[in-house]
XYZ file of C-alpha atoms in Angstrom:
413
model
C 249.178 67.802 117.415
C 251.332 66.800 114.446
C 255.097 67.239 114.206
C 254.888 70.472 112.190
C 252.580 72.166 114.686
C 254.742 70.901 117.560
C 257.876 72.459 116.023
C 256.090 75.780 115.510
C 254.787 75.611 119.101
C 258.379 75.223 120.314
C 259.364 78.294 118.284
C 256.467 80.256 119.798
C 257.565 79.184 123.280
C 261.086 80.364 122.414
C 259.732 83.797 121.440
C 257.613 83.931 124.608
C 260.670 82.934 126.656
C 262.696 85.822 125.231
C 259.725 88.148 125.565
C 259.510 87.222 129.248
C 263.224 87.820 129.711
C 262.917 91.276 128.134
C 259.399 92.686 128.399
C 258.264 91.136 131.689
C 261.516 92.416 133.131
C 260.334 95.860 132.005
C 257.097 95.382 133.896
C 258.785 94.269 137.117
C 261.813 96.580 136.903
C 260.454 99.512 138.879
C 259.245 97.323 141.751
C 262.559 95.499 142.069
C 264.538 98.707 141.559
C 262.698 100.466 144.378
C 263.162 97.370 146.590
C 259.409 97.048 147.093
C 259.717 93.408 146.049
C 262.581 90.988 145.496
C 263.420 89.366 142.175
C 261.999 86.073 143.447
C 258.732 87.776 144.439
C 258.600 89.476 141.032
C 258.814 86.093 139.338
C 255.966 84.726 141.455
C 253.778 87.779 140.792
C 254.502 87.599 137.096
C 253.919 83.869 137.045
C 250.366 84.168 138.306
C 249.202 87.438 136.767
C 250.972 87.244 133.412
C 249.254 83.888 132.982
C 245.825 85.287 133.898
C 246.288 88.397 131.761
C 247.305 86.361 128.735
C 244.508 83.806 129.015
C 241.652 86.126 129.995
C 242.593 89.308 128.140
C 244.998 88.414 125.331
C 242.534 87.560 122.574
C 242.101 90.967 120.918
C 245.749 91.945 120.520
C 246.669 88.484 119.243
C 243.892 88.710 116.669
C 245.088 92.167 115.578
C 248.658 90.972 115.034
C 247.457 87.872 113.215
C 245.065 89.548 110.785
C 245.676 93.313 110.620
C 249.340 93.728 109.638
C 249.559 91.512 106.562
C 246.372 91.344 104.522
C 245.311 87.662 104.839
C 243.035 87.864 101.784
C 246.077 88.259 99.525
C 247.373 84.890 100.752
C 244.053 83.106 100.151
C 245.430 81.156 97.188
C 248.699 80.276 98.919
C 248.003 79.705 102.630
C 251.288 77.818 103.076
C 253.160 80.951 102.028
C 251.545 82.809 104.924
C 252.410 79.933 107.264
C 256.051 80.006 106.136
C 256.088 83.768 106.660
C 254.834 83.371 110.218
C 257.638 80.889 110.919
C 260.100 83.561 109.796
C 258.389 86.016 112.164
C 258.877 83.652 115.104
C 262.552 83.101 114.294
C 263.193 86.817 113.796
C 261.440 87.928 116.980
C 263.056 85.292 119.154
C 266.611 85.943 117.966
C 266.328 89.746 118.134
C 264.813 89.713 121.621
C 267.560 87.370 122.811
C 270.268 89.662 121.428
C 268.676 92.731 123.059
C 268.210 90.981 126.402
C 271.853 89.860 126.438
C 272.789 93.557 126.164
C 270.256 94.598 128.812
C 268.208 96.672 126.332
C 264.427 96.851 126.939
C 263.357 96.709 123.295
C 259.787 96.453 122.092
C 258.592 92.997 121.137
C 255.678 94.706 119.377
C 258.158 96.492 117.103
C 259.933 93.224 116.372
C 256.771 91.297 115.469
C 255.146 94.056 113.413
C 258.409 94.710 111.553
C 258.906 90.991 110.898
C 255.367 90.542 109.554
C 255.755 93.574 107.276
C 259.152 92.321 106.064
C 258.084 88.899 104.840
C 254.798 90.277 103.431
C 256.639 92.812 101.321
C 259.051 90.205 99.929
C 256.364 87.624 99.217
C 253.602 89.691 97.584
C 254.851 93.253 97.350
C 254.042 96.432 99.204
C 250.266 95.998 98.710
C 250.346 92.952 101.016
C 250.862 95.247 104.019
C 247.833 96.853 105.632
C 249.289 100.338 105.952
C 246.246 101.753 107.728
C 246.721 99.240 110.552
C 250.468 99.954 110.602
C 249.696 103.662 110.898
C 247.251 103.114 113.760
C 249.718 100.917 115.622
C 252.516 103.458 115.057
C 250.364 106.224 116.517
C 249.803 103.979 119.520
C 253.561 103.505 119.921
C 254.127 107.282 119.832
C 251.304 108.111 122.228
C 252.039 105.317 124.724
C 255.046 106.912 126.497
C 253.404 110.357 126.336
C 250.148 109.191 127.915
C 251.923 107.088 130.531
C 254.318 109.937 131.328
C 251.490 112.442 131.775
C 249.557 110.071 134.055
C 252.660 109.309 136.165
C 253.637 112.994 136.321
C 250.137 114.038 137.391
C 249.737 111.335 140.016
C 253.190 111.853 141.500
C 252.683 115.636 141.571
C 249.480 115.155 143.575
C 251.196 112.785 145.991
C 254.137 115.153 146.519
C 251.831 118.129 147.078
C 249.228 116.489 149.315
C 251.483 114.082 151.227
C 255.233 114.752 151.128
C 255.005 118.562 151.264
C 252.568 118.594 154.197
C 253.654 119.239 157.832
C 252.722 115.678 158.853
C 253.198 113.514 155.749
C 252.646 110.165 157.489
C 249.290 111.229 158.886
C 248.388 112.693 155.515
C 249.234 109.416 153.787
C 247.042 107.517 156.219
C 244.126 109.716 155.198
C 244.894 108.993 151.551
C 245.158 105.215 151.892
C 241.430 104.488 151.324
C 241.340 106.695 148.234
C 244.517 105.230 146.748
C 243.088 101.773 147.393
C 239.843 102.680 145.689
C 241.687 104.247 142.743
C 243.790 101.137 142.186
C 240.936 98.671 142.235
C 238.451 100.845 140.392
C 240.794 101.565 137.483
C 241.686 97.912 137.160
C 238.096 96.737 137.420
C 236.536 99.229 135.034
C 239.084 98.450 132.327
C 239.475 94.704 132.759
C 236.295 93.176 134.168
C 233.990 93.830 131.184
C 236.228 91.731 128.936
C 236.688 89.006 131.557
C 232.932 88.722 132.065
C 232.419 88.681 128.318
C 234.827 85.745 128.095
C 233.051 83.903 130.912
C 229.687 84.429 129.240
C 230.865 82.331 126.313
C 230.315 79.342 128.589
C 226.795 80.432 129.613
C 223.525 80.074 127.680
C 222.634 83.013 125.496
C 218.988 82.683 126.466
C 217.411 82.552 129.861
C 218.264 83.806 133.301
C 221.840 82.528 133.391
C 223.170 85.095 130.924
C 224.900 87.959 132.771
C 225.115 91.457 131.279
C 228.874 92.198 131.263
C 228.494 95.911 132.000
C 226.213 95.419 135.013
C 228.178 92.656 136.693
C 231.548 94.313 136.133
C 230.386 97.554 137.714
C 228.838 95.636 140.597
C 231.978 93.568 141.303
C 234.234 96.604 140.939
C 232.085 98.670 143.265
C 231.898 95.946 145.913
C 235.634 95.301 145.757
C 236.445 99.011 145.974
C 234.116 99.479 148.962
C 235.562 96.400 150.698
C 239.148 97.533 150.220
C 238.254 101.021 151.419
C 236.589 99.669 154.573
C 239.590 97.434 155.268
C 241.887 100.433 154.934
C 239.761 102.525 157.294
C 239.665 99.617 159.767
C 243.443 99.523 159.752
C 243.555 103.237 160.488
C 241.000 102.931 163.273
C 242.949 100.121 164.924
C 246.187 102.076 164.603
C 248.026 99.083 163.142
C 249.946 101.057 160.501
C 253.337 101.643 162.077
C 255.555 101.686 159.004
C 257.358 104.565 157.325
C 255.883 106.457 154.370
C 257.905 104.577 151.790
C 257.107 101.319 153.533
C 253.401 102.046 153.144
C 253.876 102.966 149.511
C 255.736 99.703 149.010
C 252.474 97.910 149.790
C 250.712 99.888 147.085
C 253.540 99.237 144.679
C 253.071 95.510 145.127
C 249.476 95.977 143.950
C 250.518 98.170 141.037
C 253.145 95.575 140.082
C 250.352 93.005 139.943
C 248.366 95.257 137.609
C 251.360 95.836 135.334
C 252.005 92.093 135.148
C 248.367 91.450 134.235
C 248.411 94.276 131.702
C 251.616 93.002 130.120
C 250.286 89.473 129.810
C 247.108 90.774 128.199
C 248.917 92.808 125.540
C 252.299 91.291 124.779
C 251.414 87.599 124.741
C 250.092 88.218 121.223
C 253.618 89.001 120.044
C 254.645 85.420 120.757
C 251.543 83.451 119.831
C 249.893 85.311 116.927
C 252.096 83.553 114.321
C 251.397 80.186 115.973
C 247.660 80.899 115.967
C 247.786 81.703 112.241
C 249.761 78.552 111.402
C 247.476 76.377 113.540
C 244.403 77.841 111.836
C 245.831 77.245 108.352
C 246.780 73.678 109.257
C 243.323 72.872 110.629
C 241.143 74.772 108.170
C 243.299 74.642 105.032
C 242.768 78.353 104.414
C 243.839 81.724 105.764
C 241.805 83.351 108.541
C 239.484 86.268 107.881
C 239.645 89.620 109.686
C 238.935 88.022 113.080
C 240.868 85.142 114.638
C 239.754 83.062 117.622
C 242.766 81.971 119.657
C 242.635 78.430 121.127
C 243.133 78.223 124.873
C 246.187 75.957 124.621
C 248.012 78.591 122.546
C 247.303 81.323 125.113
C 248.509 79.013 127.908
C 251.676 78.135 125.969
C 252.507 81.821 125.518
C 251.890 82.597 129.179
C 254.115 79.735 130.341
C 256.939 80.807 128.025
C 256.783 84.398 129.275
C 257.133 83.359 132.915
C 259.950 80.893 132.179
C 261.919 83.596 130.347
C 261.651 86.055 133.213
C 262.784 83.455 135.733
C 265.747 82.368 133.631
C 267.140 85.579 132.203
C 265.260 88.719 133.225
C 267.746 90.252 135.662
C 269.683 92.430 133.181
C 266.670 94.313 131.838
C 265.241 94.700 135.330
C 268.449 96.501 136.289
C 268.186 98.835 133.267
C 264.610 99.927 133.992
C 264.752 99.855 137.783
C 268.162 101.360 138.432
C 269.746 102.938 135.343
C 267.256 105.678 134.355
C 266.554 107.408 137.679
C 266.765 106.250 141.307
C 263.328 104.977 142.336
C 261.501 104.797 145.642
C 258.252 102.883 146.254
C 256.178 106.074 145.973
C 257.590 107.032 142.574
C 257.675 103.432 141.380
C 254.019 103.042 142.315
C 253.051 106.049 140.194
C 255.082 104.839 137.200
C 253.584 101.353 137.398
C 250.007 102.525 137.792
C 250.422 104.838 134.787
C 251.871 101.948 132.777
C 249.065 99.569 133.721
C 246.340 102.084 132.817
C 247.946 102.835 129.449
C 248.547 99.193 128.476
C 245.149 97.921 129.610
C 243.358 100.639 127.647
C 245.390 99.663 124.591
C 244.463 96.006 125.133
C 240.784 96.924 125.236
C 241.271 98.616 121.845
C 243.234 95.662 120.459
C 246.385 97.756 119.895
C 249.754 95.964 120.293
C 251.576 98.767 122.107
C 254.877 98.543 123.946
C 255.145 97.968 127.683
C 258.701 99.301 127.596
C 257.445 102.523 125.951
C 254.831 102.980 128.659
C 257.135 102.196 131.562
C 260.014 104.346 130.342
C 257.517 107.160 129.727
C 256.190 106.766 133.260
C 259.684 106.805 134.785
C 260.634 109.917 132.798
C 257.392 111.575 133.926
C 258.444 110.962 137.525
C 261.868 112.451 136.801
C 260.274 115.644 135.450
C 258.592 116.159 138.821
C 261.593 115.145 140.914
C 264.504 116.639 139.021
C 264.915 116.309 135.282
C 268.688 116.523 135.710
C 268.581 113.204 137.562
C 267.683 111.357 134.351
C 270.521 109.247 132.977
C 270.111 110.398 129.387
C 272.715 107.942 128.103
C 270.406 105.100 129.149
C 267.419 106.810 127.482
C 269.427 107.261 124.274
C 270.390 103.592 124.202
C 266.801 102.522 124.781
C 265.455 104.896 122.105
C 268.066 103.705 119.617
C 267.080 100.097 120.287
C 263.416 101.007 119.714
C 264.168 102.727 116.400
C 266.367 100.035 114.882
C 264.123 97.137 115.913
C 261.580 97.605 113.109
C 263.982 97.828 110.123
C 266.248 95.076 111.488
C 263.282 92.786 112.124
C 261.826 93.495 108.684
C 265.119 92.775 106.907
C 265.890 89.690 108.995
C 262.388 88.277 108.514
C 262.507 88.874 104.750
C 265.868 87.104 104.537
C 264.700 84.090 106.548
C 261.488 83.899 104.513
C 263.393 83.836 101.202
C 265.691 81.104 102.535
C 262.781 79.003 103.819
C 260.917 79.295 100.528
C 264.061 78.278 98.626
C 264.564 75.234 100.862
C 260.950 74.058 101.031
């Protein structure tokens, strides 16, 4: 690695650090706010699963950000211009995320990166340099993310309230539901995630012969076996009568699992916000040309992004955790579980489609969906207004800041 790539790698780590302080805090906020896990436990969970999500499942979103916002073909004659633009994206995203985190605002890193890429592209080559169809698709994803997550959370929490909390014997009712909640958690995670993981593993296997594993078949098999195993374990616990906790205590166990899924989902989607510019610059440096419409991300870049995310959460994630977990509505493990599961489903589906959506959008949507079922008057609308304002101003601020930095860099170098 030469000095230029090393400097850019440090910038990417800086963005990932701020992303961890802001966006991973979003992912862990409901679990910490409901007291299902401590801040230290949240950091450990995020450390393991953010890393796995980024490395195993972060390829598609990173490729989308690297090749679908600015049209790389227009930079074919001047690849260094694209590289300089990506440096401005890293600086813009890192600084804006740090400012937002200092104020405890859960902004969208996806907004910051997309806005920054559009800003320098417009200044360098004009409006035609921006792939507006991709921008439109991503924008639709941003709009639908909180709606979809809110509907899922609202539906799941409504079912739990009706079939468990509103029954004459809610604890006994919950015990009957434990196997099905267990199966739901693992099945949703497996059906969305395992096909891509197996596809990644198959890259290391021969394409001919008996060693090649059909991704669809093995993912369904592993998911089914895991779901059956977890169900049997749950039934065994019931048969032995070892569940002696309260209802919320039992839901806290499920929320730990849902927190794991959210951490994995976040790593799979948002790591691209930090490392896509680095991947572009590394490709240009090695190949001497701009990438085409598909970009293969080196493993070391994915690992760098994952490490930065976890370091940021550990160092500075407490403020945003408080905003999500405590300052929208009061959360209990049962409601936090529903919000997290809805968030994980929404983000993982977006990752499968390669869409860089916002974890904060999904989680806030899920929390608001819970509030609709509980009591809409309990929502702290001042917090929602501040969050929405931060979402809206992120894109134009990032675009303007990135354009300014790009012009300065081009003038200097």
